[in-house]
Every structure is written in C-alpha cells, then in structure tokens.
Coordinates of C-alpha atoms in Angstrom, one line a residue:
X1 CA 0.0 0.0 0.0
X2 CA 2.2 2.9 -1.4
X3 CA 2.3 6.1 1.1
X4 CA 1.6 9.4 -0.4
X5 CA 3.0 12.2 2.1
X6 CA 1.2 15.3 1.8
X7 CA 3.5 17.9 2.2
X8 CA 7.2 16.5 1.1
X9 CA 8.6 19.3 3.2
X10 CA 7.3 18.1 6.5
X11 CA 9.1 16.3 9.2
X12 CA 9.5 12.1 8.2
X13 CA 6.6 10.3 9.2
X14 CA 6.5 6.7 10.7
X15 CA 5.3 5.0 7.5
X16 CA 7.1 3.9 5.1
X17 CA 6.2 2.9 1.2
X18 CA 5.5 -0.4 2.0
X19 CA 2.7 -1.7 4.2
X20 CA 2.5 -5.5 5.0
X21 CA -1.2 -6.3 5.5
X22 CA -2.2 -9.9 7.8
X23 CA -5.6 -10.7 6.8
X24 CA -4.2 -14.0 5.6
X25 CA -3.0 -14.6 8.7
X26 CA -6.3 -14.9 9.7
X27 CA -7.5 -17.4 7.3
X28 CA -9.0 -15.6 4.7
X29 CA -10.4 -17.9 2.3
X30 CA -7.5 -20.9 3.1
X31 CA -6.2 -21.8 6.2
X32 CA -2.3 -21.4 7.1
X33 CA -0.2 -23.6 9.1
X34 CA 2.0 -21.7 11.8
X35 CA 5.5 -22.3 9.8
X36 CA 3.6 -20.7 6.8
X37 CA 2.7 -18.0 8.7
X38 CA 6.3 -17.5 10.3
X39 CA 7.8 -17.8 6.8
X40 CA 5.3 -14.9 5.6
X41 CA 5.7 -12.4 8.2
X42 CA 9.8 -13.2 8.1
X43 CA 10.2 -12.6 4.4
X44 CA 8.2 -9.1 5.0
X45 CA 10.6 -8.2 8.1
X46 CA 13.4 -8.8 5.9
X47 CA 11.9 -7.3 2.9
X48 CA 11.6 -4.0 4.8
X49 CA 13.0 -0.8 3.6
X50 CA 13.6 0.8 7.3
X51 CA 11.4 -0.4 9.9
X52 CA 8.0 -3.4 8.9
X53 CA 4.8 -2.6 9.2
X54 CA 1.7 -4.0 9.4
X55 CA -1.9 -3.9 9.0
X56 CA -4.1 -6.0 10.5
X57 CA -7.7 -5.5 12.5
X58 CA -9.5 -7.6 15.4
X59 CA -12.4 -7.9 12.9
X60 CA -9.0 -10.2 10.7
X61 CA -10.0 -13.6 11.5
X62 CA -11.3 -12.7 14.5
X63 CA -8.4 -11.8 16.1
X64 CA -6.9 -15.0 14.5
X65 CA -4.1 -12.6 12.6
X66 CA -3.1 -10.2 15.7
X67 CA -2.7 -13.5 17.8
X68 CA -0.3 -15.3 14.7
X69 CA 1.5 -11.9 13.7
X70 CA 2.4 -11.4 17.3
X71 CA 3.6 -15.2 17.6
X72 CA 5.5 -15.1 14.6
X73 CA 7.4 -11.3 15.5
X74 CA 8.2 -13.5 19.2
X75 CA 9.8 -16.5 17.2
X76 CA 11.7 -14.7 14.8
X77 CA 12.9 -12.9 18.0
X78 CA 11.8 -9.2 17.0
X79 CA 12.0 -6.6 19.4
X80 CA 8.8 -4.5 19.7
X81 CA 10.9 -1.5 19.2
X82 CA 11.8 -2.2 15.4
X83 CA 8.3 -3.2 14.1
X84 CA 5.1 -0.8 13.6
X85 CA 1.2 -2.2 13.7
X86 CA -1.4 -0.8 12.6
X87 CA -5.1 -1.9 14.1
X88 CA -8.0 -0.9 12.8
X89 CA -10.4 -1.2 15.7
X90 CA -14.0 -1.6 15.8
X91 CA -14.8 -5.6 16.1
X92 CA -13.7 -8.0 19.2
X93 CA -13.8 -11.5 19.9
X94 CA -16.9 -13.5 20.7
X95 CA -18.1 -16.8 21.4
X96 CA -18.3 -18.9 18.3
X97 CA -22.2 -20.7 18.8
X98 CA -22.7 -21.1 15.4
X99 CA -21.3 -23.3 13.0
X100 CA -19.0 -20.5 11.1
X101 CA -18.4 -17.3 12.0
X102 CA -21.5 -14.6 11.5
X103 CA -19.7 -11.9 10.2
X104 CA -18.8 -11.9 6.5
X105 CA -19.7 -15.8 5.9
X106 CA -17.9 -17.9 3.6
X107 CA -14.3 -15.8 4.1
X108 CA -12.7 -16.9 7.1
X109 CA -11.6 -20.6 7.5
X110 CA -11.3 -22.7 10.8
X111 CA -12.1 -20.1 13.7
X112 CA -13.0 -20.5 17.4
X113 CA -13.9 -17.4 17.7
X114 CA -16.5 -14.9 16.3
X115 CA -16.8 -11.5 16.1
X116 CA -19.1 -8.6 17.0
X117 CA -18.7 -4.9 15.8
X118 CA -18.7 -2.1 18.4
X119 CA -17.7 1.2 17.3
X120 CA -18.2 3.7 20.5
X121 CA -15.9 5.2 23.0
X122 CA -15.8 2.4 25.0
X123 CA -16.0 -0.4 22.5
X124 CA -13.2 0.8 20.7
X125 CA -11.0 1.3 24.0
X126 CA -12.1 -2.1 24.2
X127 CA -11.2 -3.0 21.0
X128 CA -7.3 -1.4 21.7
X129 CA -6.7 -3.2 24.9
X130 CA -8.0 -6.4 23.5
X131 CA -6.0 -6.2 20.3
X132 CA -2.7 -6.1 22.4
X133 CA -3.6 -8.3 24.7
X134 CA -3.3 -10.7 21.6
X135 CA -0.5 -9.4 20.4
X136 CA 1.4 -10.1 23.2
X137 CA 4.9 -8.8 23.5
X138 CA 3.8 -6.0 21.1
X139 CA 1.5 -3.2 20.6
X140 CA -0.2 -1.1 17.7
X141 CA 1.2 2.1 17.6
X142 CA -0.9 3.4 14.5
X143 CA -4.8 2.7 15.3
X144 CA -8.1 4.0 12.9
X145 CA -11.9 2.9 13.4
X146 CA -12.5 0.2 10.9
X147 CA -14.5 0.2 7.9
X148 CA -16.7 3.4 9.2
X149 CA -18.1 3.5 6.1
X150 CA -19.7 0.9 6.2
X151 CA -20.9 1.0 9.7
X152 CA -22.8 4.2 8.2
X153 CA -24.0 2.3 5.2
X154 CA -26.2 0.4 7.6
X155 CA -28.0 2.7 9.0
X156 CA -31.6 2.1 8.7
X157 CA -33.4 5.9 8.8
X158 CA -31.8 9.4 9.2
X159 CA -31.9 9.5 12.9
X160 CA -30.0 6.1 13.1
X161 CA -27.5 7.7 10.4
X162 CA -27.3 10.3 13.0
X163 CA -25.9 8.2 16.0
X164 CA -23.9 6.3 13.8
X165 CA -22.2 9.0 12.8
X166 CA -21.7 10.4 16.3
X167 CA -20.5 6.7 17.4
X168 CA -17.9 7.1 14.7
X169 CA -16.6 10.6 16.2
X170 CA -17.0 9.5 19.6
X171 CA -14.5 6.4 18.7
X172 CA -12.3 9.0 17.6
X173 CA -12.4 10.9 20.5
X174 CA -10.9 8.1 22.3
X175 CA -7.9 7.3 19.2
X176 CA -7.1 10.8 19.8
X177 CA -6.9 10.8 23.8
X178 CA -4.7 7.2 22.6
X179 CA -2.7 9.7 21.1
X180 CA -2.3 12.3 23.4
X181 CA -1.3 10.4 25.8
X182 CA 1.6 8.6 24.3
X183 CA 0.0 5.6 24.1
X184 CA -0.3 5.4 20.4
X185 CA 1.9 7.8 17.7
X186 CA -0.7 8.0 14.7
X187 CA -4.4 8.3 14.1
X188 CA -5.8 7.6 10.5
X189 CA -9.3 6.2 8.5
X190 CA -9.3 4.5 6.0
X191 CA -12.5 3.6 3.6
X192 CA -13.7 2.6 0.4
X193 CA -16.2 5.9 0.5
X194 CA -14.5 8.8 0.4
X195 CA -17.2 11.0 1.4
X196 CA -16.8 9.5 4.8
X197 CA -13.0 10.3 4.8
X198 CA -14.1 14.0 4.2
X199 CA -16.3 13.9 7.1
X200 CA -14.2 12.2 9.4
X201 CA -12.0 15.1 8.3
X202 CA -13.8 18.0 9.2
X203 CA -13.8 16.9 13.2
X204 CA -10.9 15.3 14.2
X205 CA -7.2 15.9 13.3
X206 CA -5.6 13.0 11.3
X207 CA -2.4 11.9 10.8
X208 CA -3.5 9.6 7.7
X209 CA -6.0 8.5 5.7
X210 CA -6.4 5.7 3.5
X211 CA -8.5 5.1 0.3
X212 CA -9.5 1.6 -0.1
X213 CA -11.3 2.9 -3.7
X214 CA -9.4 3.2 -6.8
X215 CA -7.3 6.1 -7.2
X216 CA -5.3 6.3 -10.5
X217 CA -4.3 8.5 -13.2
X218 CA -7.2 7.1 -15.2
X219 CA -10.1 6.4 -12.5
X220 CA -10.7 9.1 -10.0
X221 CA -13.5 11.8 -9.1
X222 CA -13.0 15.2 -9.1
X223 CA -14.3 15.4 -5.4
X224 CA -12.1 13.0 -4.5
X225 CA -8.7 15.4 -5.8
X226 CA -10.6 17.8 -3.8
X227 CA -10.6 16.0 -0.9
X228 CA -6.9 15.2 -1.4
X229 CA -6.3 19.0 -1.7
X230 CA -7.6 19.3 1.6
X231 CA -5.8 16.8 3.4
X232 CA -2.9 18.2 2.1
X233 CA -3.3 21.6 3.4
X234 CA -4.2 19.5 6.9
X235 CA -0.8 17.7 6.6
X236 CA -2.5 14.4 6.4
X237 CA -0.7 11.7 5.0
X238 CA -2.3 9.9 2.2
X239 CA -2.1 6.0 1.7
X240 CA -3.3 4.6 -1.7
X241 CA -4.1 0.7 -0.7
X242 CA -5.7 0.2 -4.2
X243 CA -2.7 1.3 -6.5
X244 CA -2.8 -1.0 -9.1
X245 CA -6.8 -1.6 -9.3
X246 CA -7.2 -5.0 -9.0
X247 CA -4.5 -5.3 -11.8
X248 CA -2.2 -3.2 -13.7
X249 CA -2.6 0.7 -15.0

C-alpha cells in the first residue's frame, strides 16, 4: 500500500512505502499452518525498507491474525521497538455458537472465535486493549476505526444515520486521547467511501488516511482530488491501498 505524504517538506513520518497487511494470517479464504505464517511475516521483516509494518484488525480472522503476527514477530525474536502495527479497531472477539463465524460468511476458515462490531468510545478502548492483549509482546502504535463506512452504510433511517455517525466521532475521541497520551503515535481512517473520509475530516485531526477505492491516473473523481487538496493543506498523509486496481494501470 504505497504512502503518499502530503507535504514533502514536512518532518518524516512513521510510515514507510511499503505496508505488509495480515488478513491472511487470519485465514481468509485458506487456512495457514503456523511455519507458513512465520515464513510470511519473516520474508516481509526482511523485505523492509527501514522499519516493517503492518496492517491488520480484530475484525481479521477474528483476532486470528493479531494473535499469529504477534507469535510469529516473538519467534523470529523481533523486538517490539523495530516493528510498527497498525489496528484498525472496531470488532472484538466472541463466542463462536454457530457453526461459522457470523460476520462476513464464507471468508474466514477454521475459527474459534466470532466477532461482534462495536464502534463507541468504549467499544473501541475495548477493542485497543483487547487487540494487544493478543499481540502479546507487542502493541499497535498506528490505530483508525475500521471500515466506518460501512458502519454508516447500515443505517436504517436518518436518525440512526445520525448516531452512527456520532458513534464514529466518539470512537475518535478516544484514538485521539490514545494519542495524546503517548499511548499510540498515529491516528488515521481509511474507507472505500471517500465522502466518509471528508467527514471524518472536518472533526478530528488526522495523521493519515487511507483510500480503499481506486485512485489512479485514469479512474478518480473530481471530489475526490478535492478531498486530497484538503488533506494536504491538513498535513494528512495519504495511503493509496488500491494502486494498481485489481491489476495493472
């Protein structure tokens, strides 16, 4: 997921060009052996330009992909202080009563666990102590509400649409008080709408945003150069995570 920085005359940010995402670590669509795993998060430590990062999300297997990443960093004898992960909060582990996971059916292979969404202050405190809890030895350090797009997208009237959206900003109120205490050194969003980016904009200061829609050249909006005008002027790092739309330019 190539990094865009806004402003090339600002101070170097944490990110690099390079972002290793985990969601096979959490069985997407095939399940992975432990050694496989290992192997995968090795080649992208040593693969790394500067210091690895990674994406992953308690929503990722459900919490399948913290727990193996963090195992993995341990064996390969990591220290905590030369890797960066990113969580994208807003889903935490649950019982698994069913016979597959109820969230997004047919994707994730082999869990004992489920998952359950919860995008509020407290949920997504929650979600932050939960996700390092299985990450063990390590911590994210760069944390965004997951997929708030889509939690908007579900609303079922205008009023619902109303506390959603004050859910989302309320979650952010607790990223940023993550941040301002030391706890974590970036806040970012990232989602497929971009309208919601422009939102999540206006009310709360970002460090970086990503756009999980296509951004090239060829396919883009003119509201959405707008909106990257403006995050420029906020000093907002930009993070294009669907470069190469779904195949080459």
């Amino acid at each position: 997921m190539p990094v865009v920085h806004a402003d090339c005359h600002a101070a170097p940010k944490a990110l690099p060009k390079v972002v290793f995402g985990t969601s096979s670590l959490g069985n997407l669509f095939v399940e992975l052996d432990a050694a496989t795993k290992q192997e995968l998060v090795s080649e992208a430590v040593n693969g790394a330009s500067g210091t690895p990062v990674f994406d992953s999300a308690g929503k990722y297997g459900a919490g399948l992909a913290l727990e193996s990443l963090g195992e993995a960093l341990k064996a390969l004898k990591v220290s905590p202080a030369d890797v960066l992960i990113s969580n994208k909060l807003g889903w935490k582990r649950a019982p698994l009563t069913t016979p597959e996971p109820t969230f997004e059916p047919g994707a994730w292979v082999n869990l004992k666990h489920d998952a359950v969404q919860d995008i509020s202050y407290d949920g997504i405190l929650e979600c932050y102590e939960e996700g390092n809890a299985l990450l063990g030895d390590y911590s994210s350090q760069i944390v965004s509400v997951h997929d708030p797009d889509e939690y908007l997208e579900a609303a079922k009237d205008e009023a619902d649409l109303k506390k959603r959206k004050q859910d989302v900003l309320d979650a952010y109120r607790a990223l940023i008080e993550l941040r301002d205490a030391g706890k974590v050194q970036s806040v970012g969003v990232g989602a497929k709408d971009v309208t919601v980016i422009d939102f999540i904009s206006d009310h709360v200061k970002l460090d970086w945003a990503m756009f999980a829609c296509s951004i090239t050249p060829y396919t883009h909006e003119t509201s959405t150069i707008s909106l990257l005008a403006k995050l420029k002027a906020q000093g907002v790092d930009v993070i294009n995570s669907a470069v190469f739309n779904a195949g080459f330019l």
